[in-house]
Amino acid sequence: MCVPPARKERNGVPMIGRMGGGAKGCVGKEVYLDDLTAIRNEALFAPPRFVSAWLERNLNDARDMEIAVLLFNIAVTMWPAAILLFVYPSHILGGVYFALFNALYLQRFILAMHYSTHRRLFKPGTFAGETLNRLNICLYAPMFGIPCNTYRLHHIVMHHVDNNEWNKDLSATEAYQRDNVLHWVCYWVRFMAGSWVELPFYALIRKRWNLFSQVTGGFALTLSSWYAAWHYGSAPFAVWTCFVPFLAVSTALMFGNWSQHAFVCPVNPRCNYRLTYAVLNHPDNQRSYNDGFHTLHHANSMIHWSEFPTKFIEKLDEHAARDALVFSEIGFFHVGLALFFKAHGYLADHYVNVGQPKRTREELIALMKERLRPMRSWGDKDEFPESKKATKAD
């Protein structure tokens, strides 16, 4: 093992490995898990004390205050701005509205919605609590272009259950060459056009009637709101609060998921340590509720986002034993862009050996290219029989 059980520390932060593949001539600098002590940067400003006190009483988990405060930030800035655009329609004002609030909030909100859908944000069991727990996907999400009440079916039910499997998961990446930008365009178009049909069909054929009614109702409400924004509002209001956000968030979501699931092991595509990877020590983790620890999230989607750095250290040996990919000082979007530019060597230079088999730089690049190639498994026919055994083990 490259990392001994009694881990070396720097200012209380443990060493987790070294840059490079670990083979002779490919051993780089020591890597410490700085995410463990990094300052959170999701919320932009604190709410008034009475709001904080109310949240403290009603949150299901006090550690989710960062999510609740972000939602408060959005409510008191973005919503009034949307009303202003409705009253004073202007493409200039609309462009500023879209650019400003997407720069400030889009990444932060997507991950806030993500984790507050996996784990309830407010205490359940009452009508008020259950209503508040729906606001993220029913009210906030459409502000960013995500159709109303569709995220839970797509992400929680489909993506995590079918786990990136082609012909089951709408956002599965494994059928594409993941360092080919034209393949990504096909993937993006399929999601934008196909989600309107595939999500209801997914629920329908599985007889998930409640989910079917939620997603069809959500799509209908979304289309109705777009029509109302154009007909009763104005063209600038509809364009900048409905149409452009839908295009932008569809692009962001699909580029993000493509990047997160770019590397899929062809021998073991259902292994949670081999269908995604971890990106550490990058500021994105402090803006996205530690989203870089994506391997752990797929291994156990109920791990609280605040626990990921600690859990990563606890599970370091599993990452090594299962030959998981780990990178440092880059984020998912850096990985996606690097792949489009065929910069496999750049990614090899950011690879972290936490105990995986030792490899040269060239061997790392070959490993990554192997995990980028297209593969398809149809229904119960699995081209990779080892994967079923691995799924049970994981």
Short mmCIF file of N, CA, C and O in Angstrom, two decimals, residues 20 24 26 89 93 106 111 115 120 122 165 167 211 216 261 271 276 278-279 286 301 312-313 319 330 344 359 370:
data_model
loop_
_atom_site.label_atom_id
_atom_site.label_comp_id
_atom_site.label_asym_id
_atom_site.label_seq_id
_atom_site.Cartn_x
_atom_site.Cartn_y
_atom_site.Cartn_z
N GLY A 20 0.37 10.87 -9.29
CA GLY A 20 1.04 9.95 -10.20
C GLY A 20 0.62 8.52 -9.98
O GLY A 20 -0.05 8.17 -8.99
N LYS A 24 7.82 3.45 -10.90
CA LYS A 24 9.10 4.15 -10.91
C LYS A 24 9.06 5.29 -11.91
O LYS A 24 8.66 5.12 -13.07
N CYS A 26 7.09 7.77 -11.66
CA CYS A 26 5.73 8.31 -11.71
C CYS A 26 5.18 8.49 -10.28
O CYS A 26 4.04 8.15 -9.99
N PRO A 89 -40.44 44.37 -18.73
CA PRO A 89 -39.81 43.42 -19.66
C PRO A 89 -38.75 44.08 -20.53
O PRO A 89 -38.96 45.16 -21.08
N LEU A 93 -32.38 43.56 -19.53
CA LEU A 93 -32.59 43.21 -18.13
C LEU A 93 -32.67 41.69 -17.98
O LEU A 93 -32.12 41.12 -17.03
N LEU A 106 -26.47 28.68 -9.98
CA LEU A 106 -26.83 27.47 -10.69
C LEU A 106 -26.13 26.23 -10.13
O LEU A 106 -26.78 25.24 -9.77
N LEU A 111 -26.84 21.26 -6.71
CA LEU A 111 -26.38 20.31 -5.69
C LEU A 111 -27.19 20.43 -4.40
O LEU A 111 -27.38 19.43 -3.69
N TYR A 115 -29.00 17.05 -2.92
CA TYR A 115 -28.87 16.43 -1.61
C TYR A 115 -30.14 16.57 -0.77
O TYR A 115 -30.43 15.71 0.06
N ARG A 120 -34.49 14.37 3.26
CA ARG A 120 -35.44 15.46 3.48
C ARG A 120 -34.79 16.62 4.22
O ARG A 120 -34.10 16.44 5.22
N PHE A 122 -36.53 19.35 5.57
CA PHE A 122 -37.33 19.74 6.74
C PHE A 122 -37.93 18.50 7.40
O PHE A 122 -38.07 17.45 6.77
N GLU A 165 -26.87 2.40 -16.31
CA GLU A 165 -26.98 1.30 -17.27
C GLU A 165 -27.71 1.74 -18.53
O GLU A 165 -28.82 2.27 -18.48
N ASN A 167 -29.92 1.90 -21.77
CA ASN A 167 -31.26 1.44 -22.09
C ASN A 167 -32.19 1.36 -20.88
O ASN A 167 -33.31 0.89 -20.98
N LEU A 211 -45.52 8.13 -9.21
CA LEU A 211 -44.44 8.83 -9.91
C LEU A 211 -44.89 9.25 -11.31
O LEU A 211 -44.52 10.33 -11.79
N THR A 216 -45.87 13.50 -15.09
CA THR A 216 -46.72 14.02 -16.17
C THR A 216 -47.38 15.33 -15.75
O THR A 216 -47.47 16.27 -16.54
N HIS A 261 -19.55 10.53 -15.04
CA HIS A 261 -19.60 9.13 -15.43
C HIS A 261 -18.89 8.89 -16.76
O HIS A 261 -19.32 8.08 -17.58
N CYS A 271 -20.00 -1.65 -10.81
CA CYS A 271 -19.27 -1.41 -9.57
C CYS A 271 -19.24 0.09 -9.29
O CYS A 271 -18.79 0.88 -10.13
N THR A 276 -17.74 5.74 -11.71
CA THR A 276 -17.49 7.16 -11.54
C THR A 276 -16.12 7.31 -10.87
O THR A 276 -15.34 6.36 -10.85
N ALA A 278 -13.55 10.14 -8.04
CA ALA A 278 -13.54 11.23 -7.05
C ALA A 278 -12.62 12.34 -7.51
O ALA A 278 -11.55 12.08 -8.08
N VAL A 279 -13.05 13.58 -7.27
CA VAL A 279 -12.19 14.75 -7.50
C VAL A 279 -12.07 15.50 -6.18
O VAL A 279 -13.07 15.87 -5.57
N GLN A 286 -16.41 22.99 -2.23
CA GLN A 286 -16.97 23.89 -1.21
C GLN A 286 -18.17 24.67 -1.71
O GLN A 286 -18.89 25.28 -0.93
N SER A 301 -25.95 6.36 -1.27
CA SER A 301 -26.52 7.68 -1.56
C SER A 301 -27.10 8.37 -0.33
O SER A 301 -27.50 9.53 -0.42
N PHE A 312 -14.38 9.25 3.14
CA PHE A 312 -13.39 8.94 2.10
C PHE A 312 -12.13 8.37 2.74
O PHE A 312 -11.56 7.39 2.23
N ILE A 313 -11.71 8.95 3.85
CA ILE A 313 -10.52 8.44 4.54
C ILE A 313 -10.79 7.03 5.07
O ILE A 313 -9.95 6.13 4.95
N HIS A 319 -11.24 2.15 -2.08
CA HIS A 319 -10.91 2.81 -3.33
C HIS A 319 -9.69 2.16 -3.97
O HIS A 319 -9.64 1.97 -5.20
N ILE A 330 -8.50 19.31 -9.45
CA ILE A 330 -9.36 19.59 -10.60
C ILE A 330 -10.79 19.21 -10.23
O ILE A 330 -11.01 18.44 -9.30
N HIS A 344 -5.64 13.51 -22.16
CA HIS A 344 -5.58 12.41 -21.20
C HIS A 344 -4.35 12.54 -20.30
O HIS A 344 -4.38 12.16 -19.12
N ARG A 359 1.29 2.22 -11.61
CA ARG A 359 1.28 2.37 -13.06
C ARG A 359 2.18 3.53 -13.47
O ARG A 359 2.33 4.51 -12.73
N GLU A 370 -9.31 2.96 -21.77
CA GLU A 370 -10.10 1.74 -21.70
C GLU A 370 -11.46 2.02 -21.06
O GLU A 370 -12.49 1.49 -21.50
#
